[in-house]
CSV table of C-alpha atoms and ligand atoms in Angstrom, one decimal:
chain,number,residue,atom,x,y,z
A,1,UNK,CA,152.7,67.3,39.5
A,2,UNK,CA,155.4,68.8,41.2
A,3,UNK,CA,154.8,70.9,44.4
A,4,UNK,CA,156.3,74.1,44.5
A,5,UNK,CA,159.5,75.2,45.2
A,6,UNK,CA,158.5,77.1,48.3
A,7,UNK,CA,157.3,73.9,49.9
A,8,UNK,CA,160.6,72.5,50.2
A,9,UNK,CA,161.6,71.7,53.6
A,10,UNK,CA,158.4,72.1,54.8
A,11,UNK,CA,157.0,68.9,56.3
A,12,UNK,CA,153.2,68.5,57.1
A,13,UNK,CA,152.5,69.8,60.3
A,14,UNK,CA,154.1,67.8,62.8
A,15,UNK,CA,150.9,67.2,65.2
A,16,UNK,CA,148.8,67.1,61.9
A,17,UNK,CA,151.5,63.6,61.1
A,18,UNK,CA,151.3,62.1,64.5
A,19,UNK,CA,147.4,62.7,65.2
A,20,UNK,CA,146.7,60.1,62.5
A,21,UNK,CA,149.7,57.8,63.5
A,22,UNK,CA,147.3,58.1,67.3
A,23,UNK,CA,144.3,57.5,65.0
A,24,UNK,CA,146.1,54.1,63.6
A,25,UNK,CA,147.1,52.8,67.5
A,26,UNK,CA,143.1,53.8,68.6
A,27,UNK,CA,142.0,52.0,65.9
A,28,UNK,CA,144.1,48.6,66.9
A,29,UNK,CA,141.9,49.1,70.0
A,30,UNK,CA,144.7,51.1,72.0
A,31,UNK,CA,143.4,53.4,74.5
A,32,UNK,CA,145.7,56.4,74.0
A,33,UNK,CA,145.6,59.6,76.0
A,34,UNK,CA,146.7,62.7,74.1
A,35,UNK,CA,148.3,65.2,76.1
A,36,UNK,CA,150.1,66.9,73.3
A,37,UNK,CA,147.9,69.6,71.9
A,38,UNK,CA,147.0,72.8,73.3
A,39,UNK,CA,143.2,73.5,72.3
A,40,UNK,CA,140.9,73.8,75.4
A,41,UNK,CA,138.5,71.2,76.1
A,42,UNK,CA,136.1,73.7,77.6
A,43,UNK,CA,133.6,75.6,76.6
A,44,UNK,CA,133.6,79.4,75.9
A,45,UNK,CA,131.1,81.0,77.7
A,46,UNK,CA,127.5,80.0,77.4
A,47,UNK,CA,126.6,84.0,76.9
A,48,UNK,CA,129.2,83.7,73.8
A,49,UNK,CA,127.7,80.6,72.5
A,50,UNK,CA,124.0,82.6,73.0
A,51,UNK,CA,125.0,85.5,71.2
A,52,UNK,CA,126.5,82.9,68.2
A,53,UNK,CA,123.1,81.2,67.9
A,54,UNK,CA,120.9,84.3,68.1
A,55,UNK,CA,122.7,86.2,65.8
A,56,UNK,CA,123.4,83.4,63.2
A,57,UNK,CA,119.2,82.7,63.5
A,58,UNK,CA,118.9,85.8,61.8
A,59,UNK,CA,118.0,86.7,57.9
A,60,UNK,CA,120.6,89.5,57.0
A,61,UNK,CA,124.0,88.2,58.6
A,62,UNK,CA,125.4,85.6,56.3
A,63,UNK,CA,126.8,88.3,53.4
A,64,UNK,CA,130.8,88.9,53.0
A,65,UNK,CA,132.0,91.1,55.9
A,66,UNK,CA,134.2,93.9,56.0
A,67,UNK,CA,137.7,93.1,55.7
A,68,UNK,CA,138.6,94.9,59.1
A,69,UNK,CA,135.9,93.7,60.8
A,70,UNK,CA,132.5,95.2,62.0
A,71,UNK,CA,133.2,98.6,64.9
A,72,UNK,CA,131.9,96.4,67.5
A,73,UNK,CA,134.6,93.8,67.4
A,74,UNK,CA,137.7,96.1,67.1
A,75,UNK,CA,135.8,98.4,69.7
A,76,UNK,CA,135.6,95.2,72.1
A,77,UNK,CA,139.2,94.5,71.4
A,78,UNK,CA,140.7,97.8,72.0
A,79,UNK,CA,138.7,97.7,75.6
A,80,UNK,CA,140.0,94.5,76.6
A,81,UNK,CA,143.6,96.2,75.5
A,82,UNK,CA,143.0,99.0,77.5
A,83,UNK,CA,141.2,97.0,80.3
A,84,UNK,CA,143.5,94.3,81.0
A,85,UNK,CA,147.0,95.2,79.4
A,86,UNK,CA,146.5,99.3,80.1
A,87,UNK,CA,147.7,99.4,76.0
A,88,UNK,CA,145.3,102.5,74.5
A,89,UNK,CA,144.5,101.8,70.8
A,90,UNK,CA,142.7,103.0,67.8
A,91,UNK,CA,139.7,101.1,67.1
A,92,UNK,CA,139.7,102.2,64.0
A,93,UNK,CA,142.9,102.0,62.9
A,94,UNK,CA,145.1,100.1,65.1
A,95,UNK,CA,143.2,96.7,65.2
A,96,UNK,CA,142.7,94.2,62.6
A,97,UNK,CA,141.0,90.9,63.6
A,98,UNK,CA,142.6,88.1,62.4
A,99,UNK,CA,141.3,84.1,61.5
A,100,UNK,CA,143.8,83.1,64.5
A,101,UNK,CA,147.1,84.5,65.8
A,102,UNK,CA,148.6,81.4,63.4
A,103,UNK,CA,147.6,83.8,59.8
A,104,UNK,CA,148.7,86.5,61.0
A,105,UNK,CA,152.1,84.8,61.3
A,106,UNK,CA,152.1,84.0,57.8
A,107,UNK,CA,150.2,87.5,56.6
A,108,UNK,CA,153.2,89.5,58.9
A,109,UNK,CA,155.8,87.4,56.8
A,110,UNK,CA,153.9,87.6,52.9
A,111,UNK,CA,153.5,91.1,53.8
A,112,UNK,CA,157.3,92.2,54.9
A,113,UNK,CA,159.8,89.0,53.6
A,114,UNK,CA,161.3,89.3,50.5
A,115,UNK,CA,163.3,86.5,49.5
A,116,UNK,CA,166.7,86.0,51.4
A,117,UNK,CA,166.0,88.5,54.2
A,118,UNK,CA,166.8,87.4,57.3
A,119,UNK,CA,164.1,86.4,59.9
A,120,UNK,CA,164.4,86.0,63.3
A,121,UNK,CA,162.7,82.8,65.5
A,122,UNK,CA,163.4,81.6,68.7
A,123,UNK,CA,164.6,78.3,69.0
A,124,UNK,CA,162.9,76.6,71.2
A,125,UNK,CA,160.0,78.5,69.9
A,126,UNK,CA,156.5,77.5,68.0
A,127,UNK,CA,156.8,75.9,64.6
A,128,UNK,CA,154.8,78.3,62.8
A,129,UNK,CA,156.9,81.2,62.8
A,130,UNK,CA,160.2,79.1,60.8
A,131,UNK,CA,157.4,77.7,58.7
A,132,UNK,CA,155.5,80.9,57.9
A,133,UNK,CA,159.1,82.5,57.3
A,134,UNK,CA,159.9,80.2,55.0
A,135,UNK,CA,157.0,79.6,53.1
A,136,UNK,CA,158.0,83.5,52.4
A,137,UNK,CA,161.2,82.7,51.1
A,138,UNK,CA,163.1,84.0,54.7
A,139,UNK,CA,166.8,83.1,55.2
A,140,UNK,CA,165.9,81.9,58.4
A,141,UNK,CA,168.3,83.0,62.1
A,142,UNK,CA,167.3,81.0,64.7
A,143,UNK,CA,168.0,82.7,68.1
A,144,UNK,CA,168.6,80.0,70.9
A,145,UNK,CA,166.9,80.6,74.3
A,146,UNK,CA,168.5,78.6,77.4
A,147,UNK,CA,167.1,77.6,81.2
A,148,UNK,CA,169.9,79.2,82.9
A,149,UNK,CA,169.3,82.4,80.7
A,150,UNK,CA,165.0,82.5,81.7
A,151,UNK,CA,164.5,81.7,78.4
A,152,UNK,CA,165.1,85.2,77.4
A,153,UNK,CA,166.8,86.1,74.3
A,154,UNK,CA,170.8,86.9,74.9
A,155,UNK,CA,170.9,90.5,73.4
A,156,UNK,CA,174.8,90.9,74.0
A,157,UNK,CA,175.4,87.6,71.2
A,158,UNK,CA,172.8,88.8,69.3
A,159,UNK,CA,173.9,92.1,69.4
A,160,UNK,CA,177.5,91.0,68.0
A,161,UNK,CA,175.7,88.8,65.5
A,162,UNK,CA,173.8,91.7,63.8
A,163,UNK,CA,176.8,93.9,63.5
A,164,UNK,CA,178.7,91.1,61.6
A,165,UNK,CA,175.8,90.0,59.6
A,166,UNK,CA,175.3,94.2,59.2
A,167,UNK,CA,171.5,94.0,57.8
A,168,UNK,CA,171.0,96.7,60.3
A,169,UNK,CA,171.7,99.4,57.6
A,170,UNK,CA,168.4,99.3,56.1
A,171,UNK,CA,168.4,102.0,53.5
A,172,UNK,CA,165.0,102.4,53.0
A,173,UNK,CA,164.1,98.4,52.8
A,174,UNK,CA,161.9,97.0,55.1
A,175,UNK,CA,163.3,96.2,58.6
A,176,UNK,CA,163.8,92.8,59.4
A,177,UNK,CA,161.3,90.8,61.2
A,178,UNK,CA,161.7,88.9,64.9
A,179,UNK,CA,159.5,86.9,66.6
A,180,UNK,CA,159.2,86.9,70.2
A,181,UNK,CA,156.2,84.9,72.3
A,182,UNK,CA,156.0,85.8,76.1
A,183,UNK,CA,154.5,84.0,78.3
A,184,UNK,CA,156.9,81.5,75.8
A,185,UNK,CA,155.4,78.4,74.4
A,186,UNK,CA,156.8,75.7,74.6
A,187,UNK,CA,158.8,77.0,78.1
A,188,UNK,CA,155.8,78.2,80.1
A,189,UNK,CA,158.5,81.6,81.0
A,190,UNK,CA,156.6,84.8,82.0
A,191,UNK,CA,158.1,88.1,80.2
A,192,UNK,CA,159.2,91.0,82.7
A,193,UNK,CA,158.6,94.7,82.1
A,194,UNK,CA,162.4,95.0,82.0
A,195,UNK,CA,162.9,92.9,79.4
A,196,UNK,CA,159.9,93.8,77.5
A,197,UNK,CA,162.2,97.3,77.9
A,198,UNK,CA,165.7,95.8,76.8
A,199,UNK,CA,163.4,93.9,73.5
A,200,UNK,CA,162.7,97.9,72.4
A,201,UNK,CA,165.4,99.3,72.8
A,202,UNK,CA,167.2,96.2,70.9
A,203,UNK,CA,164.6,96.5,68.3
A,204,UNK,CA,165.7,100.3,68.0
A,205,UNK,CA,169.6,99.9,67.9
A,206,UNK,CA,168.8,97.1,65.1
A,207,UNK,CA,165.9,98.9,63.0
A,208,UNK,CA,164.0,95.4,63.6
A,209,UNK,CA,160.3,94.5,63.3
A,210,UNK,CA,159.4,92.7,66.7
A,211,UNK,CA,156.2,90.5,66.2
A,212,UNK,CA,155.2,89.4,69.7
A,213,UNK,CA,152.9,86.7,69.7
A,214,UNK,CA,151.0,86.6,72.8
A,215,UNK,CA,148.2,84.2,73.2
A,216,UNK,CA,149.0,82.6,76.8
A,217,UNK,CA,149.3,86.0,78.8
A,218,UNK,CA,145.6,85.1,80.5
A,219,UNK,CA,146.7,81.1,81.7
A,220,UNK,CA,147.7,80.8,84.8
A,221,UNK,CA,149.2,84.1,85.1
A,222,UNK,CA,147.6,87.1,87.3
A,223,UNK,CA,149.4,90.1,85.3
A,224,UNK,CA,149.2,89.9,81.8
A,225,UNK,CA,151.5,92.1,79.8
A,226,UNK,CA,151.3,93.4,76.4
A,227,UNK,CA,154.6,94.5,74.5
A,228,UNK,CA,153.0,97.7,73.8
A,229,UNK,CA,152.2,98.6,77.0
A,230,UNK,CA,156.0,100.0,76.7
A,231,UNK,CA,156.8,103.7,75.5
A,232,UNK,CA,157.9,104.4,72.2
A,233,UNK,CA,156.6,100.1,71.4
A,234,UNK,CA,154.3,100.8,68.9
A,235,UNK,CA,157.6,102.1,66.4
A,236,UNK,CA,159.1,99.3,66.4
A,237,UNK,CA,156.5,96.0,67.2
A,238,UNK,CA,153.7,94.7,66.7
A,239,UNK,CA,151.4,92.5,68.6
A,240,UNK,CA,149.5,89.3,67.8
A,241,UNK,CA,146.7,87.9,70.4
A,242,UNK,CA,144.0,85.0,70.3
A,243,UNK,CA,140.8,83.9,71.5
A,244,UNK,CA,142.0,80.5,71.3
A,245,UNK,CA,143.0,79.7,74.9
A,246,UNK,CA,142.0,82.8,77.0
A,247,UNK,CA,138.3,82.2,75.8
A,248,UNK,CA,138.1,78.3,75.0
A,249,UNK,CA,137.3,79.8,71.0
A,250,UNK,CA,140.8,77.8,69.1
A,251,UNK,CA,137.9,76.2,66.8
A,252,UNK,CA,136.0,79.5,66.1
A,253,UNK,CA,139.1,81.2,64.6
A,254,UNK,CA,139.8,84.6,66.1
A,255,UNK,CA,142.9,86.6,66.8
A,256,UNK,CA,144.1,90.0,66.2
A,257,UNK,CA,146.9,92.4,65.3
A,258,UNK,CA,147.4,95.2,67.1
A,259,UNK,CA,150.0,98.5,66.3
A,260,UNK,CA,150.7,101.2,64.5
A,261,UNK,CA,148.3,102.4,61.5
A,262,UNK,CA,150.9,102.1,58.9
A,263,UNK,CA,151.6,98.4,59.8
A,264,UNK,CA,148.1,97.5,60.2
A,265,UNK,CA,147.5,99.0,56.5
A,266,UNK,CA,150.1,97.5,55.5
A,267,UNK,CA,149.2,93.3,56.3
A,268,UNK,CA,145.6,94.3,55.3
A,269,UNK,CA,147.0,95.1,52.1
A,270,UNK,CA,147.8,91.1,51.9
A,271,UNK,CA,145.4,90.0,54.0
A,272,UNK,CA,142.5,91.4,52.0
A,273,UNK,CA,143.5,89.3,49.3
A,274,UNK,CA,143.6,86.0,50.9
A,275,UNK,CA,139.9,86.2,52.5
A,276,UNK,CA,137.1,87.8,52.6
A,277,UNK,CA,136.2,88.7,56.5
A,278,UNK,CA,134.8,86.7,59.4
A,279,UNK,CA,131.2,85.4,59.5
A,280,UNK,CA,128.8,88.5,61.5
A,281,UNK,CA,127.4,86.0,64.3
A,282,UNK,CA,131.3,85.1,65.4
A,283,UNK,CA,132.3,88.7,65.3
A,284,UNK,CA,129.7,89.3,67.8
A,285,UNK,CA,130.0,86.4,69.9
A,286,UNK,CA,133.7,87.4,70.0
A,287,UNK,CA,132.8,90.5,71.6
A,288,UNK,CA,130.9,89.5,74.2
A,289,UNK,CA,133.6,87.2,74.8
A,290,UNK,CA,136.0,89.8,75.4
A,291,UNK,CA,133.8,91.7,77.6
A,292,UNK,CA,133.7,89.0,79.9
A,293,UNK,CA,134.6,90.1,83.8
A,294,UNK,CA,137.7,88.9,85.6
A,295,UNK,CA,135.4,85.7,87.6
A,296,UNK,CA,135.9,84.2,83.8
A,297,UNK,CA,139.4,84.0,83.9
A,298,UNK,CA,139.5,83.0,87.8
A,299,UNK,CA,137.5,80.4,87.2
A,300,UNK,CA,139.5,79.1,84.3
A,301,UNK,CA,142.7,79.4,85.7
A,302,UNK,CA,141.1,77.4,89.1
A,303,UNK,CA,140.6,74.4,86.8
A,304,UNK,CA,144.1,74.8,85.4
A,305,UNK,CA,145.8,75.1,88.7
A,306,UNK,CA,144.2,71.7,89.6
A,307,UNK,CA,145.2,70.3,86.5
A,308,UNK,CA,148.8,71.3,87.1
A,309,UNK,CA,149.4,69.6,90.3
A,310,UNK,CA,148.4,66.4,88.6
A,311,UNK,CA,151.0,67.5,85.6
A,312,UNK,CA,153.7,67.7,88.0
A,313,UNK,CA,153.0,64.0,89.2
A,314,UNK,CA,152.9,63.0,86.1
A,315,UNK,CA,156.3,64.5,85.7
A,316,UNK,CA,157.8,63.5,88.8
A,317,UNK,CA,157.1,60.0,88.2
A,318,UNK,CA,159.2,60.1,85.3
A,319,UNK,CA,162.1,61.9,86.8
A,320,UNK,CA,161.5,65.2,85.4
A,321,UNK,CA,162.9,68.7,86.6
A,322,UNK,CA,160.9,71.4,85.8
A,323,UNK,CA,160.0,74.9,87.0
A,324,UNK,CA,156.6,75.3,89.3
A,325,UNK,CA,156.3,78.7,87.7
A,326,UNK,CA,155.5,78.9,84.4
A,327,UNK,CA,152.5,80.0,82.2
A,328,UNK,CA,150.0,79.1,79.3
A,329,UNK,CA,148.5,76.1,78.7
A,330,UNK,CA,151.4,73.5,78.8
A,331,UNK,CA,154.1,72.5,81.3
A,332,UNK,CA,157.6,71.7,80.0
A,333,UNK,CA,160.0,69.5,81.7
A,334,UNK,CA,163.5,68.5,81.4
A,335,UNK,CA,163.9,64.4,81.0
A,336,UNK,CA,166.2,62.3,82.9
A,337,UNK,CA,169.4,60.8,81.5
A,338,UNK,CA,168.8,57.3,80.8
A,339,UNK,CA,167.1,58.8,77.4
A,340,UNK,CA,168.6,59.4,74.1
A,341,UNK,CA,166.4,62.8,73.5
A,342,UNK,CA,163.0,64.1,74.3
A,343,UNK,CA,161.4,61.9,71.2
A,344,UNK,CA,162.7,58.5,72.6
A,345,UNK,CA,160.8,59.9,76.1
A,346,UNK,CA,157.4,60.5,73.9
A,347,UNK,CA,157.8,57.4,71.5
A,348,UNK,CA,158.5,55.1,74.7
A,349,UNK,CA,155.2,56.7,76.5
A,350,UNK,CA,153.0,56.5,73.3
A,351,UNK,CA,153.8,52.7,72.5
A,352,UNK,CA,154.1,51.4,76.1
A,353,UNK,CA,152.3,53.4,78.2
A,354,UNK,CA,149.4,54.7,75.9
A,355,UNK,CA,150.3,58.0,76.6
A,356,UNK,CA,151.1,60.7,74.2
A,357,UNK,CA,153.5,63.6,75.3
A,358,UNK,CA,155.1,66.2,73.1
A,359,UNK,CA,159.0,66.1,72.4
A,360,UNK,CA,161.0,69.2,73.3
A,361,UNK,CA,162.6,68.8,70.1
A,362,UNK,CA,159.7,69.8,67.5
A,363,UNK,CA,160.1,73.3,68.6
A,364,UNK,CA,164.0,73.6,68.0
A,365,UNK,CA,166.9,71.7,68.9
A,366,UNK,CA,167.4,73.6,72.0
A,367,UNK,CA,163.7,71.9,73.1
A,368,UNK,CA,165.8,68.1,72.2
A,369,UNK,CA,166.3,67.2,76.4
A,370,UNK,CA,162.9,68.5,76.9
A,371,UNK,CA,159.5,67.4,77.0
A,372,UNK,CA,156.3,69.1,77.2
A,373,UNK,CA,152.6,68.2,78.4
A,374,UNK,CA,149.8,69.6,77.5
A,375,UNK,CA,146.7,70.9,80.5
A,376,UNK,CA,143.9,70.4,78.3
A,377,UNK,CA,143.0,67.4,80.0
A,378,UNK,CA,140.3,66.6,82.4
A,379,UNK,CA,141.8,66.0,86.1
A,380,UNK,CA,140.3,62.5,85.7
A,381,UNK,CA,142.4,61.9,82.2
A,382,UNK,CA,146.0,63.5,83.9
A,383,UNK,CA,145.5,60.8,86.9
A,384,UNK,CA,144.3,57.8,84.4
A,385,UNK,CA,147.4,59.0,82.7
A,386,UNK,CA,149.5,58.5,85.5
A,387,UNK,CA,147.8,55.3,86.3
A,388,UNK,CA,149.6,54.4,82.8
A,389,UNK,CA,152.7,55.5,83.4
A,390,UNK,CA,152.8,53.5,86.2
A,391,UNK,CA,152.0,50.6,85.2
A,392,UNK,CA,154.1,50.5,82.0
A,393,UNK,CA,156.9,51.4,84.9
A,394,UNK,CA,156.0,48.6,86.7
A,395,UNK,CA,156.2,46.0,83.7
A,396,UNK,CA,159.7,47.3,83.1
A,397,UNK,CA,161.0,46.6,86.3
A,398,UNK,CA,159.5,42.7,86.2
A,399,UNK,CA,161.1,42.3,83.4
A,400,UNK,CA,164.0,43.7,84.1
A,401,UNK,CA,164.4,41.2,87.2
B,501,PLP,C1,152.7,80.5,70.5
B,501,PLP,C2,151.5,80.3,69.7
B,501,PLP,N1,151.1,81.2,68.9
B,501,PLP,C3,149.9,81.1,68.2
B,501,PLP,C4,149.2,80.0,68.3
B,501,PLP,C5,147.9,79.8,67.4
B,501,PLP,O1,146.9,80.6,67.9
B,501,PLP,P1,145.6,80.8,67.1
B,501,PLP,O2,144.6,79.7,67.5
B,501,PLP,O3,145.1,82.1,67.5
B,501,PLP,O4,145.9,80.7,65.6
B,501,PLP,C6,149.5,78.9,69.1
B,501,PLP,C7,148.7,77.7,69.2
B,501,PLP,O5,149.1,76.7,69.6
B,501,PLP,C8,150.7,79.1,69.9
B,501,PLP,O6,151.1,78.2,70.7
């Protein structure tokens, strides 16, 4: 049977690929120490995981849900909007909880791509978005993002590309889509009002779609910003958010969308045809979990802070520059020369040292001289790991006597 013609050029998963190639080496009786992956090892909070097992005790909540969601979740949402970003939404109309920030990638794209429009991703940037644009049948426009510029996107080339490339005449069609992710994964760089400012008003000159995916603006960062927070926003983005890391809930599966009414309306037009709502008792439990008080995130972003400093051993033991400074979950570093690319960094770790560490290069060729390490490790597990390292360094220098 021949697979469709959409899936071409789409390769499994790249983590999905090299969790069972670390599966094969554990089972050869290697210890191997992951640090790739960015799903908290925590727990959420045991008031969350309460409210999951009271609710789900009972008789009446195991029927189809809404396809919006019950009042109380988007009600929740839009106060922890208004609470921690100072963004004021519509509970009933501006919200739609999603299964994960990750669907609502690929419901933004079913719901606006026809086939051959352009679609913007940043390169380095997360695999899902050239993926999920794809999948739609997106001519795809990768935007690189470079150290010396912060990361940011440079609007002046950009600029001068869209004029050539002159989709910015929309008559009537639908504007074309860019993806933006601040605090950025993989580069851990924080967004500033001022660009948040300059990403409008680029959107406006353009007549783009901005979809800013913002999952990390909790993790180690003491001001989180939302994209809508900025006047006249809500015309021209939307905004994606998650549970995942800011509440320890990846497995649980709950994100949201948040903008306008007519572009909530319009991906629950897809969307309602793909599932059929969330299950009651994680609604709830979701809730609580974003009514938690600030000691939640202090206390999380403690345990990270420690974890960090053992990162940056990590990475100063294998010669790495990298910036102090960044948010989210991960910490990316630039490798030494002395490496062909970020993969031959990982691959040498993995089969010497035991130690798995993402290549740079899986989220763009811009990411190829980087690599990036994961904090969803105990402190215990980041110092074993540089235990490793070391010892895999000091085996190459015997023999290299
Ligand atoms: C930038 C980015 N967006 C979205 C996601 C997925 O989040 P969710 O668990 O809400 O689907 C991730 C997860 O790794 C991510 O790094």
């Amino acid at each position: 049977m021949q697979t469709a013609k959409r899936l071409e050029g789409i390769g499994e998963y790249y983590f999905s690929q090299k969790l069972r190639e670390i599966e094969a080496l554990r089972k050869d009786g290697k210890n191997i120490i992951n640090l790739g992956i960015g799903s908290p090892d925590l727990p959420p909070h045991e008031e969350v995981i309460r409210v999951l097992q009271e609710e789900s005790a009972k008789p009446n909540v195991h029927a189809y849900q809404g396809y919006k969601g019950v009042p109380m979740l988007r009600n929740a949402m839009a106060s922890w909007y208004e609470r921690w970003y100072g963004v004021d939404l519509d509970p009933e109309t501006e919200i739609l909880p999603l299964i994960g920030s990750k669907e609502g990638i690929m419901h933004i794209c079913m719901t606006y791509v026809n086939e051959g429009d352009p679609v913007w991703v940043p390169n380095p940037g997360y695999p899902t978005y050239r993926s999920a644009a794809k999948l739609a049948g997106a001519s795809l426009m990768e935007y690189d993002l470079h150290e010396e510029n912060h990361w940011f996107p440079d609007f002046e080339r950009l600029g001068k590309i869209m004029k050539v490339s002159n989709h910015g005449s929309v008559s009537g069609r639908m504007r074309n889509l860019f993806f933006v992710n601040y605090p950025h994964m993989p580069t851990g760089q924080l967004p500033t009002k001022k660009f948040f400012e300059e990403l409008v008003a680029f959107a406006k000159k353009y007549d783009l779609l901005i979809v800013h995916d913002n999952p990390y603006s909790f993790i180690l960062n003491e001001a989180p910003l939302s994209l809508l927070s900025i006047d006249g926003a809500k015309d021209v983005a939307v905004e994606l958010n998650s549970l995942s890391k800011s509440q320890n809930m990846a497995g649980w599966r709950v994100g949201l969308m948040v903008g306008a009414k007519e572009r909530v309306d319009d991906v629950l037009r897809f969307k309602s045809n793909m599932d059929s709502g969330m299950f009651l008792p994680i609604q709830l439990a979701a809730a609580k979990a974003l009514n938690l008080p600030k000691s939640w995130y202090d206390e999380l972003n403690n345990i990270y802070r420690l974890r960090r400093e053992k990162v940056f051993d990590l990475l100063r033991k294998l010669n790495c520059q990298f910036n102090k400074d960044q948010a989210g979950l991960f910490i990316w570093a630039k490798i030494p020369s002395g490496y062909v690319d970020g993969f031959d960094l990982s691959d040498q770790l993995l089969h010497q040292a035991n130690v798995f560490i993402t290549p740079g290069g899986i989220f763009g060729p811009a990411g190829n001289q980087y690599i990036r390490v994961s904090l969803c490790s105990s402190e215990e597990k980041l110092e074993e790991s540089v235990g490793k390292i070391s010892a895999f360094q000091n085996n190459q220098k015997h023999h290299h006597v």
